[in-house]
PDB file of C-alpha atoms in Angstrom:
ATOM      1  CA  MET O   1     -28.832-129.202  37.839  1.00 84.00           C
ATOM      2  CA  PRO O   2     -31.827-127.479  38.507  1.00 84.00           C
ATOM      3  CA  LEU O   3     -31.114-123.013  38.010  1.00 81.00           C
ATOM      4  CA  ARG O   4     -30.790-122.019  41.316  1.00 83.00           C
ATOM      5  CA  ALA O   5     -28.094-124.747  42.534  1.00 89.00           C
ATOM      6  CA  MET O   6     -25.899-123.752  39.824  1.00 90.00           C
ATOM      7  CA  PHE O   7     -25.854-120.128  40.454  1.00 89.00           C
ATOM      8  CA  GLY O   8     -25.599-120.971  44.473  1.00 90.00           C
ATOM      9  CA  ILE O   9     -22.427-123.686  43.233  1.00 94.00           C
ATOM     10  CA  SER O  10     -21.037-120.767  41.151  1.00 94.00           C
ATOM     11  CA  VAL O  11     -21.803-118.380  44.130  1.00 95.00           C
ATOM     12  CA  ILE O  12     -19.723-120.722  46.945  1.00 97.00           C
ATOM     13  CA  LEU O  13     -16.847-121.393  44.465  1.00 98.00           C
ATOM     14  CA  SER O  14     -16.334-117.749  44.025  1.00 98.00           C
ATOM     15  CA  PHE O  15     -16.057-116.937  48.218  1.00 98.00           C
ATOM     16  CA  ILE O  16     -14.011-119.840  48.376  1.00 98.00           C
ATOM     17  CA  SER O  17     -11.351-118.757  45.483  1.00 98.00           C
ATOM     18  CA  TRP O  18     -11.620-115.252  46.383  1.00 98.00           C
ATOM     19  CA  GLY O  19     -11.365-116.131  50.477  1.00 98.00           C
ATOM     20  CA  ILE O  20      -7.949-118.555  48.974  1.00 98.00           C
ATOM     21  CA  ILE O  21      -6.623-115.781  47.516  1.00 98.00           C
ATOM     22  CA  ALA O  22      -7.076-113.187  50.420  1.00 98.00           C
ATOM     23  CA  LYS O  23      -5.842-115.737  52.988  1.00 98.00           C
ATOM     24  CA  ARG O  24      -2.301-116.800  51.238  1.00 98.00           C
ATOM     25  CA  TYR O  25      -1.370-113.510  48.746  1.00 98.00           C
ATOM     26  CA  ILE O  26      -3.959-110.363  49.223  1.00 98.00           C
ATOM     27  CA  TRP O  27      -3.443-110.583  53.402  1.00 97.00           C
ATOM     28  CA  PRO O  28      -0.297-111.363  53.916  1.00 97.00           C
ATOM     29  CA  ALA O  29       1.135-108.463  51.490  1.00 97.00           C
ATOM     30  CA  LEU O  30      -1.456-105.807  52.954  1.00 97.00           C
ATOM     31  CA  ARG O  31      -0.256-107.004  56.377  1.00 93.00           C
ATOM     32  CA  ARG O  32       3.380-105.850  55.698  1.00 94.00           C
ATOM     33  CA  VAL O  33       3.071-102.124  54.704  1.00 95.00           C
ATOM     34  CA  PRO O  34       1.127 -98.955  56.822  1.00 95.00           C
ATOM     35  CA  ARG O  35      -2.456 -99.527  57.281  1.00 95.00           C
ATOM     36  CA  THR O  36      -3.396 -96.132  54.810  1.00 95.00           C
ATOM     37  CA  GLU O  37      -0.777 -98.027  51.587  1.00 96.00           C
ATOM     38  CA  ALA O  38      -2.781-101.315  52.626  1.00 97.00           C
ATOM     39  CA  LEU O  39      -6.119 -99.770  52.350  1.00 97.00           C
ATOM     40  CA  ARG O  40      -5.620 -97.571  49.366  1.00 98.00           C
ATOM     41  CA  PRO O  41      -5.508-100.608  46.960  1.00 98.00           C
ATOM     42  CA  LEU O  42      -9.011-102.239  48.225  1.00 98.00           C
ATOM     43  CA  LEU O  43     -11.069 -98.862  47.969  1.00 98.00           C
ATOM     44  CA  LEU O  44      -9.589 -98.467  44.472  1.00 98.00           C
ATOM     45  CA  LEU O  45     -11.157-101.489  43.576  1.00 98.00           C
ATOM     46  CA  HIS O  46     -14.576-100.568  44.807  1.00 98.00           C
ATOM     47  CA  THR O  47     -14.148 -97.821  42.606  1.00 98.00           C
ATOM     48  CA  PHE O  48     -15.558-100.114  39.836  1.00 98.00           C
ATOM     49  CA  ARG O  49     -18.756-100.122  41.654  1.00 97.00           C
ATOM     50  CA  PHE O  50     -20.568 -98.362  39.465  1.00 97.00           C
ATOM     51  CA  VAL O  51     -20.726-101.130  37.194  1.00 97.00           C
ATOM     52  CA  GLY O  52     -23.354-102.568  39.441  1.00 97.00           C
ATOM     53  CA  LEU O  53     -25.465 -99.444  37.318  1.00 97.00           C
ATOM     54  CA  ALA O  54     -25.789-102.249  34.581  1.00 97.00           C
ATOM     55  CA  PHE O  55     -28.651-103.774  36.551  1.00 97.00           C
ATOM     56  CA  LEU O  56     -31.035-100.453  35.364  1.00 97.00           C
ATOM     57  CA  ILE O  57     -29.968-100.989  31.535  1.00 96.00           C
ATOM     58  CA  PRO O  58     -32.000-102.816  29.734  1.00 92.00           C
ATOM     59  CA  GLY O  59     -30.440-104.976  26.821  1.00 93.00           C
ATOM     60  CA  VAL O  60     -27.334-105.755  29.651  1.00 96.00           C
ATOM     61  CA  VAL O  61     -30.038-106.994  32.047  1.00 96.00           C
ATOM     62  CA  SER O  62     -33.748-108.160  30.857  1.00 95.00           C
ATOM     63  CA  PRO O  63     -36.398-105.641  30.904  1.00 94.00           C
ATOM     64  CA  ASP O  64     -37.898-108.257  33.595  1.00 94.00           C
ATOM     65  CA  LEU O  65     -35.355-107.592  36.307  1.00 95.00           C
ATOM     66  CA  PRO O  66     -36.846-107.001  39.412  1.00 95.00           C
ATOM     67  CA  ILE O  67     -37.049-103.386  39.752  1.00 96.00           C
ATOM     68  CA  ALA O  68     -37.185-104.559  43.449  1.00 94.00           C
ATOM     69  CA  PHE O  69     -33.562-105.946  42.781  1.00 96.00           C
ATOM     70  CA  ALA O  70     -31.956-103.486  40.729  1.00 97.00           C
ATOM     71  CA  ARG O  71     -32.499-100.342  41.827  1.00 97.00           C
ATOM     72  CA  PRO O  72     -30.758-100.133  45.226  1.00 97.00           C
ATOM     73  CA  ALA O  73     -28.190-102.420  44.071  1.00 97.00           C
ATOM     74  CA  ALA O  74     -27.525-100.412  41.231  1.00 98.00           C
ATOM     75  CA  TYR O  75     -27.727 -97.055  43.416  1.00 98.00           C
ATOM     76  CA  GLY O  76     -26.212 -99.123  46.395  1.00 98.00           C
ATOM     77  CA  ASP O  77     -23.223 -99.690  44.107  1.00 98.00           C
ATOM     78  CA  LEU O  78     -23.134 -95.587  42.960  1.00 98.00           C
ATOM     79  CA  THR O  79     -23.284 -95.091  46.107  1.00 98.00           C
ATOM     80  CA  THR O  80     -20.063 -97.228  47.979  1.00 98.00           C
ATOM     81  CA  SER O  81     -18.608 -96.461  44.628  1.00 98.00           C
ATOM     82  CA  ILE O  82     -18.222 -92.839  45.779  1.00 98.00           C
ATOM     83  CA  PHE O  83     -17.329 -93.235  49.100  1.00 98.00           C
ATOM     84  CA  ALA O  84     -14.693 -94.555  48.169  1.00 98.00           C
ATOM     85  CA  LEU O  85     -13.485 -92.293  45.997  1.00 98.00           C
ATOM     86  CA  LEU O  86     -13.813 -90.114  48.736  1.00 98.00           C
ATOM     87  CA  ALA O  87     -12.371 -91.968  51.399  1.00 98.00           C
ATOM     88  CA  ILE O  88      -8.632 -92.032  49.055  1.00 98.00           C
ATOM     89  CA  ALA O  89      -8.991 -88.468  48.811  1.00 98.00           C
ATOM     90  CA  THR O  90      -8.908 -88.564  52.399  1.00 97.00           C
ATOM     91  CA  LEU O  91      -7.183 -91.626  53.382  1.00 95.00           C
ATOM     92  CA  GLY O  92      -4.335 -89.908  55.172  1.00 90.00           C
ATOM     93  CA  SER O  93      -6.819 -87.791  57.444  1.00 94.00           C
ATOM     94  CA  SER O  94      -9.102 -88.739  60.697  1.00 93.00           C
ATOM     95  CA  LEU O  95     -12.194 -87.740  58.075  1.00 97.00           C
ATOM     96  CA  GLY O  96     -10.540 -90.683  55.753  1.00 96.00           C
ATOM     97  CA  ILE O  97     -10.453 -93.065  58.740  1.00 95.00           C
ATOM     98  CA  ILE O  98     -14.037 -91.883  58.898  1.00 97.00           C
ATOM     99  CA  LEU O  99     -15.339 -92.223  55.416  1.00 98.00           C
ATOM    100  CA  VAL O 100     -13.456 -96.002  55.358  1.00 98.00           C
ATOM    101  CA  TRP O 101     -15.353 -96.884  58.676  1.00 98.00           C
ATOM    102  CA  ALA O 102     -18.567 -95.428  56.470  1.00 98.00           C
ATOM    103  CA  PHE O 103     -17.791 -96.952  53.108  1.00 98.00           C
ATOM    104  CA  ASN O 104     -17.328-100.487  54.270  1.00 98.00           C
ATOM    105  CA  ILE O 105     -20.237-100.700  56.541  1.00 98.00           C
ATOM    106  CA  LEU O 106     -22.473 -99.565  53.641  1.00 98.00           C
ATOM    107  CA  GLY O 107     -20.320-101.310  50.551  1.00 98.00           C
ATOM    108  CA  SER O 108     -21.054-104.589  52.675  1.00 98.00           C
ATOM    109  CA  ALA O 109     -24.787-103.511  54.026  1.00 98.00           C
ATOM    110  CA  ASP O 110     -25.269-102.901  50.297  1.00 98.00           C
ATOM    111  CA  LEU O 111     -23.970-106.280  48.989  1.00 97.00           C
ATOM    112  CA  LEU O 112     -25.769-108.598  51.730  1.00 97.00           C
ATOM    113  CA  TYR O 113     -29.008-106.575  50.798  1.00 97.00           C
ATOM    114  CA  ALA O 114     -28.930-107.310  47.409  1.00 95.00           C
ATOM    115  CA  PHE O 115     -28.487-111.163  48.007  1.00 92.00           C
ATOM    116  CA  TYR O 116     -31.009-110.973  50.504  1.00 95.00           C
ATOM    117  CA  GLU O 117     -33.152-109.094  47.782  1.00 95.00           C
ATOM    118  CA  GLY O 118     -32.358-111.193  45.053  1.00 92.00           C
ATOM    119  CA  ASN O 119     -33.752-114.321  47.033  1.00 89.00           C
ATOM    120  CA  GLN O 120     -36.909-112.573  47.870  1.00 92.00           C
ATOM    121  CA  VAL O 121     -37.584-111.922  44.399  1.00 90.00           C
ATOM    122  CA  ALA O 122     -35.804-115.699  43.319  1.00 87.00           C
ATOM    123  CA  LEU O 123     -33.479-113.922  40.887  1.00 86.00           C
ATOM    124  CA  ASP O 124     -31.454-116.965  41.508  1.00 81.00           C
ATOM    125  CA  SER O 125     -34.221-119.330  39.909  1.00 81.00           C
ATOM    126  CA  ALA O 126     -34.545-117.088  36.677  1.00 82.00           C
ATOM    127  CA  PRO O 127     -30.731-115.903  35.383  1.00 75.00           C
ATOM    128  CA  GLY O 128     -31.376-115.170  32.731  1.00 87.00           C
ATOM    129  CA  LEU O 129     -33.006-112.155  34.024  1.00 93.00           C
ATOM    130  CA  GLN O 130     -29.362-110.796  35.245  1.00 93.00           C
ATOM    131  CA  GLY O 131     -28.235-111.256  31.651  1.00 93.00           C
ATOM    132  CA  ALA O 132     -24.704-110.271  30.959  1.00 92.00           C
ATOM    133  CA  ALA O 133     -24.553-108.930  35.092  1.00 94.00           C
ATOM    134  CA  TYR O 134     -25.151-112.437  35.869  1.00 92.00           C
ATOM    135  CA  PHE O 135     -21.100-112.350  36.654  1.00 94.00           C
ATOM    136  CA  ILE O 136     -21.497-109.319  39.026  1.00 95.00           C
ATOM    137  CA  PRO O 137     -23.535-111.581  41.876  1.00 94.00           C
ATOM    138  CA  THR O 138     -21.308-114.892  40.864  1.00 94.00           C
ATOM    139  CA  VAL O 139     -17.393-113.686  40.830  1.00 96.00           C
ATOM    140  CA  LEU O 140     -17.810-109.903  41.576  1.00 97.00           C
ATOM    141  CA  VAL O 141     -19.601-109.593  45.321  1.00 97.00           C
ATOM    142  CA  PRO O 142     -18.139-112.356  46.660  1.00 98.00           C
ATOM    143  CA  LEU O 143     -14.414-110.700  45.552  1.00 98.00           C
ATOM    144  CA  LEU O 144     -16.177-107.705  47.077  1.00 98.00           C
ATOM    145  CA  LEU O 145     -17.175-109.041  50.341  1.00 98.00           C
ATOM    146  CA  THR O 146     -13.911-110.154  50.384  1.00 98.00           C
ATOM    147  CA  THR O 147     -12.275-107.197  49.902  1.00 98.00           C
ATOM    148  CA  HIS O 148     -14.757-105.570  53.090  1.00 98.00           C
ATOM    149  CA  VAL O 149     -13.434-108.635  55.604  1.00 98.00           C
ATOM    150  CA  LEU O 150      -9.581-107.484  55.213  1.00 98.00           C
ATOM    151  CA  VAL O 151     -11.018-103.329  55.174  1.00 98.00           C
ATOM    152  CA  PHE O 152     -12.805-104.464  58.286  1.00 98.00           C
ATOM    153  CA  LEU O 153      -9.634-106.337  60.147  1.00 97.00           C
ATOM    154  CA  LEU O 154      -7.079-103.244  58.665  1.00 97.00           C
ATOM    155  CA  LEU O 155      -9.410-100.842  60.678  1.00 96.00           C
ATOM    156  CA  LEU O 156     -10.166-103.030  63.528  1.00 94.00           C
ATOM    157  CA  LYS O 157      -5.939-104.452  64.401  1.00 82.00           C
ATOM    158  CA  HIS O 158      -3.803-101.113  64.025  1.00 63.00           C
ATOM    159  CA  ASP O 159      -1.900-100.760  66.870  1.00 51.00           C
ATOM    160  CA  GLY O 160      -1.086 -96.929  66.224  1.00 48.00           C
ATOM    161  CA  ARG O 161       2.050 -97.871  64.920  1.00 49.00           C
ATOM    162  CA  ASP O 162       0.571 -97.417  61.595  1.00 48.00           C
ATOM    163  CA  ARG O 163       1.355-100.939  60.921  1.00 46.00           C
ATOM    164  CA  LEU O 164       0.314-104.258  61.439  1.00 45.00           C
ATOM    165  CA  GLN O 165       0.894-106.809  63.961  1.00 42.00           C
TER     166      GLN O 165
END
């Protein structure tokens, strides 16, 4: 089977798995609590996005990993991690909701851009370039994008009583 197909299958199956988990377990639990409390664990998950800095560490990834992919992926993840921390710190205020929106838009765009740039440099045709970081786009990114969708749902379905319908 071609490497590109194996990479794609891994990403697609990861999206399917995380989607099932989100729909069956995560979303029902989040709907039962006030929005602020529902946002907190999702934001906390994204505070670990600093892991994307691994794309800049030779030995974790191949030194031949294209910098056009590695640098934006790494620093986009770091920036998103910082926004998640700031949003958590201010969550009970209007500023907190503004920061959640900023975090979610930036974080979603960062991941989508990483997929785009990875495709531009044909990263899926040479997964060895990613080294140990291979599991970031195949396992973690689908989880993170799935939770970004949940955050958007939480932000858009607010009914004024801080509970979701």
